[in-house]
PDB file of C-alpha atoms in Angstrom:
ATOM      1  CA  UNK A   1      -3.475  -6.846  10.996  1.00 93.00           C
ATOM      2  CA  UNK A   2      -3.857  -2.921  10.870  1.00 98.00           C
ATOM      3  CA  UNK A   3      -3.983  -1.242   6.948  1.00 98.00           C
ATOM      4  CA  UNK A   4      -1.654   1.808   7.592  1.00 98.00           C
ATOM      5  CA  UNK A   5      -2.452   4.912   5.314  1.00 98.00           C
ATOM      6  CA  UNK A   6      -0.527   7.827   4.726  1.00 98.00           C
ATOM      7  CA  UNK A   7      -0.962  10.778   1.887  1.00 98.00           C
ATOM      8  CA  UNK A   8       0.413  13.984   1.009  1.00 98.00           C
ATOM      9  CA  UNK A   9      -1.380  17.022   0.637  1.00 97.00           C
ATOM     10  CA  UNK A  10      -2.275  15.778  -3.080  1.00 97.00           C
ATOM     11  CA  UNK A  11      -3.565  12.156  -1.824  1.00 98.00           C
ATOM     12  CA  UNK A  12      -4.863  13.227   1.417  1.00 98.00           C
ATOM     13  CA  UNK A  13      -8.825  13.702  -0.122  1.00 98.00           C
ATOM     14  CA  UNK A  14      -9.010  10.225  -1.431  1.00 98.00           C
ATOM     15  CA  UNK A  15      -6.971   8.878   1.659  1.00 98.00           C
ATOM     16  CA  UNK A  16      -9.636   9.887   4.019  1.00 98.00           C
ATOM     17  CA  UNK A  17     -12.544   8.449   1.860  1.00 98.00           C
ATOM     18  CA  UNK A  18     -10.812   5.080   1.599  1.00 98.00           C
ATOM     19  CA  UNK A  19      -9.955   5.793   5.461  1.00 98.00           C
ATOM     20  CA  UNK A  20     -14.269   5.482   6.578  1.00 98.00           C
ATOM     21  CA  UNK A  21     -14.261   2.817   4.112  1.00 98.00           C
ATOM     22  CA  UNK A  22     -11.949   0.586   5.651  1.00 98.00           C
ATOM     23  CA  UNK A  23     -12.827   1.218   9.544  1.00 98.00           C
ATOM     24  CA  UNK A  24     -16.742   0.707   8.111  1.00 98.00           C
ATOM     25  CA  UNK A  25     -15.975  -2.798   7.183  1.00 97.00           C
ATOM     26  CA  UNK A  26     -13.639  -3.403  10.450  1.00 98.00           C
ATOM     27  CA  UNK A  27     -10.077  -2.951   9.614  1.00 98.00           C
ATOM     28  CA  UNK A  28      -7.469  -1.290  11.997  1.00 98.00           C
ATOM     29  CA  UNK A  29      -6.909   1.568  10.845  1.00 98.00           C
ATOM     30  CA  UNK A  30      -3.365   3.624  11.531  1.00 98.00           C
ATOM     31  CA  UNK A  31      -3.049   6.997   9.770  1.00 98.00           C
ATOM     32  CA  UNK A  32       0.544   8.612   9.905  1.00 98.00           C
ATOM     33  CA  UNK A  33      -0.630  11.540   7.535  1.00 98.00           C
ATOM     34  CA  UNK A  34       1.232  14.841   7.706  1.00 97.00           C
ATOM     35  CA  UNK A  35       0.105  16.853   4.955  1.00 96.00           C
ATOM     36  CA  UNK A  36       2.986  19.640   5.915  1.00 96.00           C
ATOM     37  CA  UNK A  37       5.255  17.003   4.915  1.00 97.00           C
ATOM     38  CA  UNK A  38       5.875  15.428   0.665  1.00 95.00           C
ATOM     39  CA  UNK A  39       5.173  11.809   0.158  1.00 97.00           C
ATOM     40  CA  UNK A  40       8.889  11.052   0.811  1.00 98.00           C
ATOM     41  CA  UNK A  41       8.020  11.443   4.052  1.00 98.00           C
ATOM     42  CA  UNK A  42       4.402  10.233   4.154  1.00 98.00           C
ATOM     43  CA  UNK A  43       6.097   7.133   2.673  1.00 98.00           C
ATOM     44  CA  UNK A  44       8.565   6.579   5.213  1.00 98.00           C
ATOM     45  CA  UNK A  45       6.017   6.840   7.993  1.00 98.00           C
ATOM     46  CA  UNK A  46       3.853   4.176   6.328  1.00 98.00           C
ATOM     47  CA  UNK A  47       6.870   2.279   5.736  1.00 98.00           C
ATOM     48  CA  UNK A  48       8.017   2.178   9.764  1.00 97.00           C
ATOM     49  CA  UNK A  49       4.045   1.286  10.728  1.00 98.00           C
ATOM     50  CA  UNK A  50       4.305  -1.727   8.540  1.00 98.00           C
ATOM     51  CA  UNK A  51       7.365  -3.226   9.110  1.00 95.00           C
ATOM     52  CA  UNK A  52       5.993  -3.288  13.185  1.00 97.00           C
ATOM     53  CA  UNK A  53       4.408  -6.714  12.474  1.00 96.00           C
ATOM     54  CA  UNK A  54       4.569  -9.022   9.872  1.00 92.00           C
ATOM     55  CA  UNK A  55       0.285  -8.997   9.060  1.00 94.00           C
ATOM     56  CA  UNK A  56       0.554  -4.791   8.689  1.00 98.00           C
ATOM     57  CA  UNK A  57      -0.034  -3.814   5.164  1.00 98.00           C
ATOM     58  CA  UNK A  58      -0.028  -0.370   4.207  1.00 98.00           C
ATOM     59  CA  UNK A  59      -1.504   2.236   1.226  1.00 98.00           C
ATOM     60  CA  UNK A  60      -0.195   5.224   0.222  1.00 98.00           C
ATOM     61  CA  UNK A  61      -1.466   8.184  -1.792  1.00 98.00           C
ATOM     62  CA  UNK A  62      -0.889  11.329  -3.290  1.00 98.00           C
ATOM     63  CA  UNK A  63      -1.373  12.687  -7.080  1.00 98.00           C
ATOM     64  CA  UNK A  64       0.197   9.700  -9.261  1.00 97.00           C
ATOM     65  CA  UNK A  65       1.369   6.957  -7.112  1.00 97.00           C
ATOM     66  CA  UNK A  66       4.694   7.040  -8.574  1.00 98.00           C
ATOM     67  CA  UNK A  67       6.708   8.832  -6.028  1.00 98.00           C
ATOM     68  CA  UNK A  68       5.835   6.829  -2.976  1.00 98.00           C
ATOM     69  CA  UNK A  69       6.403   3.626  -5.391  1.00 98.00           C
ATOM     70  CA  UNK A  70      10.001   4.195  -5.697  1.00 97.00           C
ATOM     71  CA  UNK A  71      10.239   5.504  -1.778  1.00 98.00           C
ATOM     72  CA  UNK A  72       9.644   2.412  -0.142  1.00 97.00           C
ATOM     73  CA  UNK A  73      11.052  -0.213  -2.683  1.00 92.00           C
ATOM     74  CA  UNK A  74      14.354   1.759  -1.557  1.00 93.00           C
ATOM     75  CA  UNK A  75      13.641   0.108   1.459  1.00 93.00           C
ATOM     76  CA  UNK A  76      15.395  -3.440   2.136  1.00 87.00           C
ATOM     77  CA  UNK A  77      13.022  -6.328   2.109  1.00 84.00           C
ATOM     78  CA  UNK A  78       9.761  -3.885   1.249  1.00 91.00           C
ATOM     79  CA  UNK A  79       8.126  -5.236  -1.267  1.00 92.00           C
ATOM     80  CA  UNK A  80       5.816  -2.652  -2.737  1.00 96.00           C
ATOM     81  CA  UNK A  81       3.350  -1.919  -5.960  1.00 97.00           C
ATOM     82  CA  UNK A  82       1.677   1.072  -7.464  1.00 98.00           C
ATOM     83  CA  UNK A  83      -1.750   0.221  -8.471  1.00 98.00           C
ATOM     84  CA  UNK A  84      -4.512   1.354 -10.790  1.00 97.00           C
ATOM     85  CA  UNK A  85      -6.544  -1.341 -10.480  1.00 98.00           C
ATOM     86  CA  UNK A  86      -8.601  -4.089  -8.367  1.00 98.00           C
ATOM     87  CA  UNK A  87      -7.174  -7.151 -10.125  1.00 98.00           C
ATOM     88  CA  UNK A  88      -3.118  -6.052 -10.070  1.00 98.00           C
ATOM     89  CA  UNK A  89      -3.985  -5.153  -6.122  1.00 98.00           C
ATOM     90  CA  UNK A  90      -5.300  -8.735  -5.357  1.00 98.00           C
ATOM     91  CA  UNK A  91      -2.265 -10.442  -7.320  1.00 96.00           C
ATOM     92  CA  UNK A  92       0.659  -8.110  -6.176  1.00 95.00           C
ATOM     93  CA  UNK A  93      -0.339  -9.302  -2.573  1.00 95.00           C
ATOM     94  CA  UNK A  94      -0.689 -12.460  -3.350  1.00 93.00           C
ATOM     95  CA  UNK A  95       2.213 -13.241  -6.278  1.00 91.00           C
ATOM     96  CA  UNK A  96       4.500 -10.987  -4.653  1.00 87.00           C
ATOM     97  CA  UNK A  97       3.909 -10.492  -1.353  1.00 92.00           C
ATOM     98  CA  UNK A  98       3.575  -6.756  -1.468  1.00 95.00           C
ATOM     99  CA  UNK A  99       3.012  -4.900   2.035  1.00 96.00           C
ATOM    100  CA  UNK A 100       2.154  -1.253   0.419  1.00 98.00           C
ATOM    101  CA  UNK A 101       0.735   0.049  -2.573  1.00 98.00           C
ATOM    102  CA  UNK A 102       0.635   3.094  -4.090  1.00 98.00           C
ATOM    103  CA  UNK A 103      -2.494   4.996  -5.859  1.00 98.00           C
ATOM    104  CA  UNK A 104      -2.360   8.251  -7.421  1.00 98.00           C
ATOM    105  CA  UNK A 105      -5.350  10.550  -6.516  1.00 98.00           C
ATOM    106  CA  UNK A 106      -5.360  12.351  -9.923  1.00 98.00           C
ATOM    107  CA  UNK A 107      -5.282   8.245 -11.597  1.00 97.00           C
ATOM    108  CA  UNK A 108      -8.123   6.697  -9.537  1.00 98.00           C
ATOM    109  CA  UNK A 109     -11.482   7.703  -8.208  1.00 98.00           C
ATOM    110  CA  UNK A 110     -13.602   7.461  -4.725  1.00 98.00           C
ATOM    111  CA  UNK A 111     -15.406   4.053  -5.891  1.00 98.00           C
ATOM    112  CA  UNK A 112     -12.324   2.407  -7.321  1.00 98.00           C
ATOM    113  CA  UNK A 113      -9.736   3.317  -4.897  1.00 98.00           C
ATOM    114  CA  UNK A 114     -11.924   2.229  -2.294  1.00 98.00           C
ATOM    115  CA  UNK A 115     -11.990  -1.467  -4.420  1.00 98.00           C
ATOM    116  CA  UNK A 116      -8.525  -1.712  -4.373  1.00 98.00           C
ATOM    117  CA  UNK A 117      -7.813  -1.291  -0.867  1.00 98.00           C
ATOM    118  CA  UNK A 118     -10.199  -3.917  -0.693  1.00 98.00           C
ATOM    119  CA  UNK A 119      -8.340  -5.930  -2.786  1.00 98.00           C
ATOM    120  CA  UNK A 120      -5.270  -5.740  -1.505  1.00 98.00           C
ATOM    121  CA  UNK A 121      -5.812  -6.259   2.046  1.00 98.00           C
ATOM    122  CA  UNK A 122      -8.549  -9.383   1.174  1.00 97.00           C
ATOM    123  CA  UNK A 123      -5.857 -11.094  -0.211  1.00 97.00           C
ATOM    124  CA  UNK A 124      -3.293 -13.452   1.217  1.00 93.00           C
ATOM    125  CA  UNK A 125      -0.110 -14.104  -0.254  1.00 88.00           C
ATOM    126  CA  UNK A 126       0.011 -17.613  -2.163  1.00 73.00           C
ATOM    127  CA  UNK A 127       3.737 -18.664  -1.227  1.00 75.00           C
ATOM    128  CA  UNK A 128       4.840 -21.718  -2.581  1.00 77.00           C
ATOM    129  CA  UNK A 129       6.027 -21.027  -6.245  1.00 78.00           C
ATOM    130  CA  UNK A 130       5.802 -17.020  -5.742  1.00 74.00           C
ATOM    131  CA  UNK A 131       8.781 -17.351  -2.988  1.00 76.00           C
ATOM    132  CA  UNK A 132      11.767 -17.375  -5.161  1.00 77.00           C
ATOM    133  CA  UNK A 133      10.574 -14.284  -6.676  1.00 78.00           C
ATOM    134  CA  UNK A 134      10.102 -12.938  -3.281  1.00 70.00           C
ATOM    135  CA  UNK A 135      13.702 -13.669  -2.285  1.00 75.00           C
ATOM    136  CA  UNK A 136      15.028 -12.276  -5.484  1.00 79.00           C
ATOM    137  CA  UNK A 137      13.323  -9.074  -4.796  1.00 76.00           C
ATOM    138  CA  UNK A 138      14.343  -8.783  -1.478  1.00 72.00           C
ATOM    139  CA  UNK A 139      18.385  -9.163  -2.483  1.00 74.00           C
ATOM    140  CA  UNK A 140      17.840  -6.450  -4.593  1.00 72.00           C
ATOM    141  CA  UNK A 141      17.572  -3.913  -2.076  1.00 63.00           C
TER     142      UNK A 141
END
């Protein structure tokens, strides 16, 4: 599995922090930052890493999360979340089967965004029961 990040200008701070943070504990990391570009962009760059391999997952920032949120669930079968939070990053993986999430930079701090990176990319997604949501999500788009 590699964790793909990607930030605009706005995100691109708090992107690099949770960056060391995740190549200190042993992840993969894959960057496709380009700060010239806006998170439409940033998004769609993230978005292509991802969808290389089934096991990517991927994180995007920039100043509220919202933007790159509605980017790549425009994108059939991506299943993505914008997060504020350790516990909704855990269960969004593993409930929905997200591959991205969102954080806003102006929402979340150093400590806590580097938490829910953690979060998201510790968990697994739980299947079973979770899978007809899954499908139904992925139809939509």
């Amino acid at each position: 599995m590699s964790v793909i990040l990607g930030a605009d200008a706005h995100g691109n701070k708090l992107k690099d922090i949770v960056k060391s943070y995740l190549i200190e504990l042993g992840n993969e990391v894959i960057d496709t930052t380009d700060t010239n570009k806006d998170f439409v962009d940033n998004t769609l760059a993230v978005v292509a890493e991802v969808n290389k391999t089934d096991d990517n997952l991927g994180i995007v920032f920039d100043a509220f999360g919202a933007g790159p949120f509605m980017v790549a669930t425009k994108i059939k079968g991506m299943v993505a979340a914008e997060v504020s939070d350790e516990r909704s990053a855990y269960m969004t993986r593993g409930h929905n089967n997200a591959r991205i999430i969102t954080v806003g930079a102006e929402l979340v701090g150093e400590t806590l965004a580097k938490n829910i990176a953690q979060s998201f990319i510790s968990a697994d997604y739980d299947g079973g029961r979770h899978q007809i949501r899954v499908d139904m999500l992925n139809k939509m788009s």
